[in-house]
Amino acid sequence: MGFIAEGNTLVWEDAEKYADYIRQHGVEQLLNIWNDQKDRGNDVFTWGDEVEYILVSVDNETKDIKLALRSHEVLAVLMQKEKLDPQNVDYLWRPEYGRFMIEGTPGQPYHGLGRQLLSIEESLIKRREEIESHLKENERILTIASYPRMGVEHFAEPYSSPNGLVAESQFLPDTVINPHFRFSTLTANIRKRRGKNVSINIPMYKDINTPPQQDHQTFVSPSNDKAEPYNQPYNIYMDAMGFGMGCCCLQATFQMSNIEEARNVYDHMAVMAPIMLSLTASSAIFKGLLSDIDARWTVISQSVDDRTPEELGQQPLKHNKCVINKSRYDSIDTFISRGNTYRAEYNDLPLVYDKPSLERMVGAGMDEQLARHFAHLFIRDPLVIYSDKIELDDKTHSDHFENIQSTNWQTVRFKPPSPGSPIGWRVEFRPMEVQLTDFENAAFIVFVAILMRAISDLKLNFYVPITKVDENMKTAHLRNSVVNNKFYFRKNITVSTGTSTGNVDEEYELMTIDEIFNGCKEEARESVGLLSIIRKYVAENKSFDAETNRLMDRYFSLIGKRASGELMTMSTWTRHFVQNHPSYKHDSVVSQEIQNDLLQRCFQITNGSTHEPKLLSAELITATGGAN
Ligand code: GLU
Ligand code: MG
C-alpha cells in the first residue's frame, strides 16, 4: 500500500490544519525531483511484482475457516532477515491494511525479460513456502482477492466485537486493521473528513430465492430514508475501509528508460487496466453474499472515498475547494504522454486540479500536461501526517509529495525517482486481482511485463478517449464481463501514427475481450489480436530462448483461454462452486459451511492436489510442475 513511516500520526482535527502546508511543500519536493531527474536516461528495464496474501485459520474440531488476525506476528519474523542484511534477501515482506494480510515482493528487481522470466513462478512458490514455514499448524495462506465472509458474525480469529473507535463499523472490529498507526489513522481520518462512515454499496446477485431485503436484516439501517443506497433492494451494504482495503491484488512496477517512455506506457496501460481487471476478476462474494459484481475495485474505491458532501456536489462549496468526480481510489483522469500517438481529444474528461499547485509547477517550467496530472493528485488532502515529519528539507525529502501520491490509488501510478536514489522513472500497474495459484500469478505478471516492453518497442497504441476507459472500468465489474460484455478498444493497435487527424470516434469500437486478445475473423473487422502481436514480439526477440518460449506459450495460452471463456475466471468459478454446493439455498447466502468447502478446494488447487479443469486446464500447469 506504500509509504509507511514510523512516528506519531495526527488526528484529523490537527492534520487538517497542515493540509495546505503539506501540499505546498509536496509540490516543492516534486519540483526538486523533477528538476534533478527529468533529463536522466538510459535506465535499464528493471521491475518487480507485489503479491498480497490472506492468512486464515482452520478450526481443528469444527473445520470452520476464519480470517487469522495474526499477520503482524508472522511479518515480524519474516522481516527479520531484511533488518539484518537488507541487500541480501530473496523477498521483501510488507504489512498491508488487514491484520490478516501480507505483501511479498522480490528482494531484488528483475532485470529485463528473457531467461529472467523463468524464475518468477519459482519466486512466487518460494515466497509462499517462506510464509508457510512461519505459520501455526492450523493456519494457511491464500491468494484470493476478497475474503468471502468478511463482516459476517465471528468471521475472524480471535473474536472481537465490532463498533470500535477507529472504524465505528457495525460489522468489522477494529482488530482487523493492521496495528501500524498508518492504517488506523487512514481509517479514522477518511471517516472524519467525510463526516460519516464510508458507505459501500454493491448489487447483490438475485438468485431464485433471494429476498430483496436480504442484507437489511443484518444491520440497523443508519437512515430511514428510502432513497439512501443502502435501503435499496438487492443491495450489499458495507461500512468500513477494511471491506475494500482488505482485498488483495497483483501489482507490478516497471522502471522505464526515461521520463518520456514512462509517460507513454503509463497512458497505454491505463487503457489496458479495465481489461486486465475483467480478465483477472476474482471476487464474487462480499459479506457472505454472492454479489452481482465480479471485481473488487469499486468496493475499495468506495471504502476510501473521503469526499465531503460539498466535494460530492451535494452541498454548495463553502469549506472545500472543488467538486470532485471520483474517489481517491479510481481510474486515472488524465493521460500524460506527449508522444506522437497522443491526441488531445483523448483527454476528454473535465479535469479537476489544484490551481495553486498547477500554477507553481508550470511557472517552474514543467509542461502543462504533466503538471495537470500532478495538480490533479493535489486536490486531495493529506490523510496521514506524522507529527515529527512536518518541517523537512524539500531538497532531500519527498515525504510530503509521497503523502499525496501514495493516497491517490489509481489504476496506474506514475512514480518519480526519490531524491538521491539510483531508481529512475517508474510506472506501477495496479488493477489486477490476485489469482489462486502461483502459475496464474506468474502468467499475468509476465504478460504485463512483456506488454510494457512491447508498447515501447513496437510502438503499440491503445489510446481511446479517457471517458471510454471509465466506461470500460464499469463494464469490467459486471458478472462474467470477459464473456458477456464488450469494451471500447482501438480497431488498430499497431498503427502508431497517421491516424492523427480523423474523427477520434472512428478509431475504436466495442469488442469482446476474446476479440481483443485472440483477434477477430469477421471480414469487415478482421484483426490478429493482442496475443498474437505479443507472441510474435517474443518470437522475434533474441533474449527469449527455446525454454523461455515454451513457458511463455503456457502463460499466453492461459490468458488466451481466459479471454475466450474456454477457462473461467476465478469469480465465475467461485459462483459455480457456490451455486452447485449441496447446502446452497439459492438465496445468495454463502454460509460458513459453503465457505469452508470453497476455501478447502482453494487450498487443494493451490497446492496442486486437485485440478479444476474449468479454471486451469491440466496441460497448462503440468509442464514444469506448475501450480505445485
Ligand atoms: N490491496 C489493494 C488492492 O487490492 C492495493 C493496496 C496497495 O496499493 O498495495 O488493490
Ligand atoms: Mg499492497
PDB file of N, CA and C in Angstrom, residues 66-67 100 147-156 159-160 162 169-173 176 215 218-219 236-240 242-243 285-289 595:
ATOM      1  N   LYS A  66     -11.594 -19.254   9.356  1.00  0.00           N
ATOM      2  CA  LYS A  66     -11.781 -17.845   9.725  1.00  0.00           C
ATOM      3  C   LYS A  66     -10.551 -17.063   9.282  1.00  0.00           C
ATOM      4  N   LEU A  67     -10.704 -15.753   9.187  1.00  0.00           N
ATOM      5  CA  LEU A  67      -9.518 -14.928   8.943  1.00  0.00           C
ATOM      6  C   LEU A  67      -8.659 -14.986  10.199  1.00  0.00           C
ATOM      7  N   PHE A 100      -4.665  -9.465   8.631  1.00  0.00           N
ATOM      8  CA  PHE A 100      -4.652 -10.830   8.105  1.00  0.00           C
ATOM      9  C   PHE A 100      -3.950 -10.849   6.746  1.00  0.00           C
ATOM     10  N   TYR A 147     -11.980 -11.865   0.893  1.00  0.00           N
ATOM     11  CA  TYR A 147     -12.338 -12.929   1.818  1.00  0.00           C
ATOM     12  C   TYR A 147     -13.865 -13.008   1.880  1.00  0.00           C
ATOM     13  N   PRO A 148     -14.463 -14.170   1.538  1.00  0.00           N
ATOM     14  CA  PRO A 148     -15.911 -14.206   1.286  1.00  0.00           C
ATOM     15  C   PRO A 148     -16.795 -13.732   2.441  1.00  0.00           C
ATOM     16  N   ARG A 149     -16.504 -14.156   3.663  1.00  0.00           N
ATOM     17  CA  ARG A 149     -17.440 -13.840   4.751  1.00  0.00           C
ATOM     18  C   ARG A 149     -16.953 -12.706   5.649  1.00  0.00           C
ATOM     19  N   MET A 150     -16.156 -11.841   5.084  1.00  0.00           N
ATOM     20  CA  MET A 150     -15.711 -10.665   5.843  1.00  0.00           C
ATOM     21  C   MET A 150     -16.930  -9.879   6.334  1.00  0.00           C
ATOM     22  N   GLY A 151     -16.963  -9.627   7.627  1.00  0.00           N
ATOM     23  CA  GLY A 151     -18.048  -8.805   8.162  1.00  0.00           C
ATOM     24  C   GLY A 151     -19.264  -9.584   8.613  1.00  0.00           C
ATOM     25  N   VAL A 152     -19.243 -10.912   8.440  1.00  0.00           N
ATOM     26  CA  VAL A 152     -20.358 -11.715   8.959  1.00  0.00           C
ATOM     27  C   VAL A 152     -19.965 -12.152  10.374  1.00  0.00           C
ATOM     28  N   GLU A 153     -20.912 -12.187  11.247  1.00  0.00           N
ATOM     29  CA  GLU A 153     -20.692 -12.563  12.645  1.00  0.00           C
ATOM     30  C   GLU A 153     -19.539 -13.566  12.842  1.00  0.00           C
ATOM     31  N   HIS A 154     -18.610 -13.222  13.677  1.00  0.00           N
ATOM     32  CA  HIS A 154     -17.465 -14.083  14.033  1.00  0.00           C
ATOM     33  C   HIS A 154     -16.736 -14.648  12.805  1.00  0.00           C
ATOM     34  N   PHE A 155     -16.278 -13.741  11.957  1.00  0.00           N
ATOM     35  CA  PHE A 155     -15.578 -14.172  10.744  1.00  0.00           C
ATOM     36  C   PHE A 155     -14.073 -14.249  10.949  1.00  0.00           C
ATOM     37  N   ALA A 156     -13.602 -13.754  12.113  1.00  0.00           N
ATOM     38  CA  ALA A 156     -12.149 -13.699  12.304  1.00  0.00           C
ATOM     39  C   ALA A 156     -11.763 -14.240  13.666  1.00  0.00           C
ATOM     40  N   TYR A 159     -11.909 -13.562  18.131  1.00  0.00           N
ATOM     41  CA  TYR A 159     -13.127 -12.768  18.006  1.00  0.00           C
ATOM     42  C   TYR A 159     -12.986 -11.423  18.732  1.00  0.00           C
ATOM     43  N   SER A 160     -13.477 -10.379  18.115  1.00  0.00           N
ATOM     44  CA  SER A 160     -13.641  -9.091  18.808  1.00  0.00           C
ATOM     45  C   SER A 160     -14.961  -8.532  18.353  1.00  0.00           C
ATOM     46  N   PRO A 162     -17.559  -5.724  16.918  1.00  0.00           N
ATOM     47  CA  PRO A 162     -17.460  -4.535  16.062  1.00  0.00           C
ATOM     48  C   PRO A 162     -17.711  -3.247  16.867  1.00  0.00           C
ATOM     49  N   SER A 169     -17.475   0.609  12.852  1.00  0.00           N
ATOM     50  CA  SER A 169     -18.225  -0.202  11.901  1.00  0.00           C
ATOM     51  C   SER A 169     -19.205  -1.114  12.626  1.00  0.00           C
ATOM     52  N   GLN A 170     -20.356  -1.307  12.008  1.00  0.00           N
ATOM     53  CA  GLN A 170     -21.326  -2.256  12.575  1.00  0.00           C
ATOM     54  C   GLN A 170     -20.886  -3.693  12.365  1.00  0.00           C
ATOM     55  N   PHE A 171     -19.957  -3.879  11.433  1.00  0.00           N
ATOM     56  CA  PHE A 171     -19.615  -5.253  11.025  1.00  0.00           C
ATOM     57  C   PHE A 171     -18.182  -5.662  11.328  1.00  0.00           C
ATOM     58  N   LEU A 172     -17.259  -4.718  11.184  1.00  0.00           N
ATOM     59  CA  LEU A 172     -15.845  -5.082  11.342  1.00  0.00           C
ATOM     60  C   LEU A 172     -15.291  -4.558  12.662  1.00  0.00           C
ATOM     61  N   PRO A 173     -14.672  -5.435  13.464  1.00  0.00           N
ATOM     62  CA  PRO A 173     -13.986  -4.934  14.646  1.00  0.00           C
ATOM     63  C   PRO A 173     -12.714  -4.198  14.230  1.00  0.00           C
ATOM     64  N   VAL A 176      -9.348  -5.939  12.887  1.00  0.00           N
ATOM     65  CA  VAL A 176      -8.970  -6.406  11.534  1.00  0.00           C
ATOM     66  C   VAL A 176      -7.932  -5.479  10.916  1.00  0.00           C
ATOM     67  N   ASP A 215     -30.011  -8.155   2.877  1.00  0.00           N
ATOM     68  CA  ASP A 215     -28.931  -7.613   3.685  1.00  0.00           C
ATOM     69  C   ASP A 215     -29.453  -6.685   4.767  1.00  0.00           C
ATOM     70  N   THR A 218     -29.444  -7.757   8.398  1.00  0.00           N
ATOM     71  CA  THR A 218     -28.204  -7.946   9.142  1.00  0.00           C
ATOM     72  C   THR A 218     -27.687  -6.668   9.770  1.00  0.00           C
ATOM     73  N   PHE A 219     -28.342  -5.565   9.572  1.00  0.00           N
ATOM     74  CA  PHE A 219     -27.829  -4.359  10.218  1.00  0.00           C
ATOM     75  C   PHE A 219     -28.953  -3.381  10.541  1.00  0.00           C
ATOM     76  N   ILE A 236     -25.880  -4.966  -1.234  1.00  0.00           N
ATOM     77  CA  ILE A 236     -24.978  -5.383  -0.151  1.00  0.00           C
ATOM     78  C   ILE A 236     -24.341  -4.114   0.402  1.00  0.00           C
ATOM     79  N   TYR A 237     -24.517  -3.912   1.697  1.00  0.00           N
ATOM     80  CA  TYR A 237     -24.046  -2.693   2.338  1.00  0.00           C
ATOM     81  C   TYR A 237     -22.854  -2.991   3.240  1.00  0.00           C
ATOM     82  N   MET A 238     -21.794  -2.219   3.086  1.00  0.00           N
ATOM     83  CA  MET A 238     -20.608  -2.367   3.941  1.00  0.00           C
ATOM     84  C   MET A 238     -20.192  -0.972   4.416  1.00  0.00           C
ATOM     85  N   ASP A 239     -19.640  -0.900   5.612  1.00  0.00           N
ATOM     86  CA  ASP A 239     -19.474   0.431   6.206  1.00  0.00           C
ATOM     87  C   ASP A 239     -18.061   0.712   6.704  1.00  0.00           C
ATOM     88  N   ALA A 240     -17.072  -0.006   6.188  1.00  0.00           N
ATOM     89  CA  ALA A 240     -15.724   0.236   6.723  1.00  0.00           C
ATOM     90  C   ALA A 240     -14.660   0.041   5.657  1.00  0.00           C
ATOM     91  N   GLY A 242     -11.987  -1.529   5.794  1.00  0.00           N
ATOM     92  CA  GLY A 242     -11.453  -2.890   5.739  1.00  0.00           C
ATOM     93  C   GLY A 242     -12.119  -3.769   4.687  1.00  0.00           C
ATOM     94  N   PHE A 243     -13.383  -3.492   4.361  1.00  0.00           N
ATOM     95  CA  PHE A 243     -14.048  -4.294   3.334  1.00  0.00           C
ATOM     96  C   PHE A 243     -13.347  -4.123   1.985  1.00  0.00           C
ATOM     97  N   ILE A 285     -17.861 -12.708  -3.943  1.00  0.00           N
ATOM     98  CA  ILE A 285     -18.643 -12.780  -2.702  1.00  0.00           C
ATOM     99  C   ILE A 285     -18.193 -11.665  -1.766  1.00  0.00           C
ATOM    100  N   PHE A 286     -19.129 -10.915  -1.248  1.00  0.00           N
ATOM    101  CA  PHE A 286     -18.815  -9.891  -0.254  1.00  0.00           C
ATOM    102  C   PHE A 286     -19.786 -10.021   0.914  1.00  0.00           C
ATOM    103  N   LYS A 287     -19.254  -9.948   2.102  1.00  0.00           N
ATOM    104  CA  LYS A 287     -20.055 -10.026   3.329  1.00  0.00           C
ATOM    105  C   LYS A 287     -20.965 -11.259   3.334  1.00  0.00           C
ATOM    106  N   GLY A 288     -20.411 -12.363   2.876  1.00  0.00           N
ATOM    107  CA  GLY A 288     -21.145 -13.624   2.931  1.00  0.00           C
ATOM    108  C   GLY A 288     -22.287 -13.718   1.936  1.00  0.00           C
ATOM    109  N   LEU A 289     -22.311 -12.864   0.937  1.00  0.00           N
ATOM    110  CA  LEU A 289     -23.390 -12.874  -0.059  1.00  0.00           C
ATOM    111  C   LEU A 289     -22.802 -12.878  -1.467  1.00  0.00           C
ATOM    112  N   GLN A 595     -18.474 -21.702   2.633  1.00  0.00           N
ATOM    113  CA  GLN A 595     -17.150 -21.069   2.592  1.00  0.00           C
ATOM    114  C   GLN A 595     -16.056 -22.072   2.966  1.00  0.00           C
TER     115      GLN A 595
END
